[in-house]
Amino acid sequence: MTATTNISTTNRSGIEHILFVCTTCASVWQDGKRQGESGGQKLLQQLEQLAQNWNLQDEFPIQEVECMSACNRSCVIAFAAQGKLTYLFGDLTPDGSASAVLECASKYYANSDGLLPWSERPEPLKKGILARIPPLRNLQK
């Protein structure tokens, strides 16, 4: 994984949120080396650009991930937060998905359990769901 800067992800309600973006997605490889800019890097750049004017930019940081192991479904992003469902989405286009991702992230942020009903998701995130993972709870023996 790529090292990232320590960013506080705790919002006013004390819940931590993060948007993971795979930067290896949609890469062109030759002789075991990536050639040029990947689709995931393009998507990340667009998200970072749009997030500059996003009202949740401080509460919902974007973190690049070197690989999320969903290569056949690229580009891939995930929403995660303490005590909420985690969503993994794929099949996003490098160009044109960023605004839909931030719109969906806003809906995720607003729902206390993180539930993202299909009918409420932006179009690019209706088809590409790869996983909905239950939230971690305090595990007691």
Coordinates of C-alpha atoms in Angstrom, one line a residue:
M1 CA 0.0 0.0 0.0
T2 CA 1.0 3.6 -0.6
A3 CA 2.0 5.5 2.6
T4 CA -0.4 8.4 3.3
T5 CA -0.3 11.4 5.5
N6 CA -2.0 11.0 8.9
I7 CA -5.4 12.7 8.4
S8 CA -8.0 13.1 11.1
T9 CA -11.1 11.4 9.8
T10 CA -13.3 12.0 12.9
N11 CA -16.3 14.3 12.2
R12 CA -18.5 16.2 14.6
S13 CA -20.4 13.1 15.6
G14 CA -17.2 11.2 16.3
I15 CA -17.5 8.7 13.3
E16 CA -14.5 8.3 11.1
H17 CA -15.1 8.2 7.3
I18 CA -12.7 7.5 4.5
L19 CA -13.0 7.1 0.7
F20 CA -10.4 4.6 -0.7
V21 CA -9.4 4.8 -4.3
C22 CA -7.4 2.1 -6.1
T23 CA -4.6 3.7 -8.1
T24 CA -3.6 0.6 -9.9
C25 CA -6.9 0.1 -11.6
A26 CA -7.1 0.3 -15.3
S27 CA -3.4 0.2 -15.8
V28 CA -1.6 -0.7 -19.0
W29 CA 1.3 -3.1 -18.3
Q30 CA 4.3 -4.0 -20.4
D31 CA 7.1 -6.4 -19.2
G32 CA 5.8 -6.2 -15.6
K33 CA 5.9 -2.4 -15.5
R34 CA 3.0 0.0 -15.5
Q35 CA 3.0 2.3 -18.6
G36 CA 1.7 5.8 -18.2
E37 CA -1.1 6.9 -15.9
S38 CA -3.7 4.4 -14.7
G39 CA -7.4 4.9 -14.8
G40 CA -7.4 4.8 -11.0
Q41 CA -4.9 7.7 -10.9
K42 CA -7.1 9.7 -13.2
L43 CA -10.1 9.0 -11.1
L44 CA -8.2 10.0 -7.9
Q45 CA -7.1 13.2 -9.4
Q46 CA -10.6 14.1 -10.5
L47 CA -11.9 13.3 -7.0
E48 CA -9.3 15.4 -5.3
Q49 CA -10.0 18.3 -7.7
L50 CA -13.8 18.1 -7.0
A51 CA -13.3 17.6 -3.3
Q52 CA -11.7 21.0 -3.0
N53 CA -15.3 22.4 -3.2
W54 CA -17.0 19.5 -1.4
N55 CA -18.7 20.4 1.9
L56 CA -17.4 17.1 3.4
Q57 CA -13.7 17.5 2.3
D58 CA -12.6 17.7 6.0
E59 CA -14.9 15.0 7.3
F60 CA -14.4 12.4 4.5
P61 CA -10.8 12.3 3.4
I62 CA -9.7 10.5 0.2
Q63 CA -7.0 7.9 0.5
E64 CA -5.2 6.3 -2.4
V65 CA -4.6 2.6 -2.2
E66 CA -2.0 0.9 -4.4
C67 CA -4.3 -2.2 -5.2
M68 CA -7.7 -3.3 -3.9
S69 CA -7.5 -6.7 -5.7
A70 CA -10.5 -6.2 -8.0
C71 CA -8.5 -5.8 -11.2
N72 CA -11.2 -7.3 -13.4
R73 CA -13.7 -4.7 -12.2
S74 CA -11.7 -1.5 -12.3
C75 CA -11.9 1.3 -11.4
V76 CA -12.5 0.5 -7.7
I77 CA -13.4 2.7 -4.7
A78 CA -14.7 2.0 -1.2
F79 CA -16.5 3.9 1.5
A80 CA -15.7 2.9 5.1
A81 CA -16.5 4.3 8.5
Q82 CA -16.5 3.0 12.0
G83 CA -19.7 1.3 12.9
K84 CA -21.1 1.5 9.4
L85 CA -21.4 -0.8 6.4
T86 CA -18.4 -0.8 4.1
Y87 CA -19.1 -0.6 0.4
L88 CA -16.8 -1.6 -2.4
F89 CA -17.7 -0.4 -5.9
G90 CA -16.1 -1.3 -9.2
D91 CA -16.6 -0.8 -13.0
L92 CA -16.3 3.0 -12.6
T93 CA -15.1 4.9 -15.6
P94 CA -11.9 6.9 -14.9
D95 CA -13.5 9.9 -16.6
G96 CA -16.9 11.0 -15.5
S97 CA -17.5 9.0 -12.3
A98 CA -15.9 11.4 -9.7
S99 CA -19.0 13.6 -9.1
A100 CA -21.2 10.5 -8.7
V101 CA -18.7 9.1 -6.2
L102 CA -18.7 12.2 -4.1
E103 CA -22.5 12.4 -4.3
C104 CA -22.8 8.8 -3.1
A105 CA -20.2 9.5 -0.4
S106 CA -22.4 12.3 0.9
K107 CA -25.4 10.0 1.1
Y108 CA -23.2 7.4 2.9
Y109 CA -22.0 10.1 5.4
A110 CA -25.6 11.2 6.1
N111 CA -26.9 7.7 6.9
S112 CA -26.1 6.6 10.5
D113 CA -25.6 3.0 9.4
G114 CA -24.1 3.8 6.0
L115 CA -26.9 2.0 4.2
L116 CA -27.0 3.0 0.5
P117 CA -30.3 1.8 -1.1
W118 CA -29.9 1.0 -4.8
S119 CA -32.6 3.6 -5.7
E120 CA -30.7 6.4 -3.9
R121 CA -27.3 5.8 -5.5
P122 CA -26.1 7.8 -8.5
E123 CA -26.3 5.9 -11.7
P124 CA -22.6 4.9 -12.0
L125 CA -22.8 3.3 -8.5
K126 CA -26.0 1.3 -9.1
K127 CA -24.4 -1.5 -11.2
G128 CA -20.9 -1.8 -9.9
I129 CA -21.3 -2.9 -6.3
L130 CA -18.7 -5.6 -5.5
A131 CA -19.4 -5.9 -1.8
R132 CA -21.4 -4.7 1.2
I133 CA -19.5 -5.6 4.3
P134 CA -21.1 -5.5 7.8
P135 CA -19.8 -3.0 10.2
L136 CA -17.2 -3.9 12.8
R137 CA -18.7 -3.9 16.3
N138 CA -17.0 -4.0 19.6
L139 CA -16.1 -7.6 19.8
Q140 CA -16.4 -9.1 23.3
K141 CA -15.5 -12.6 24.4

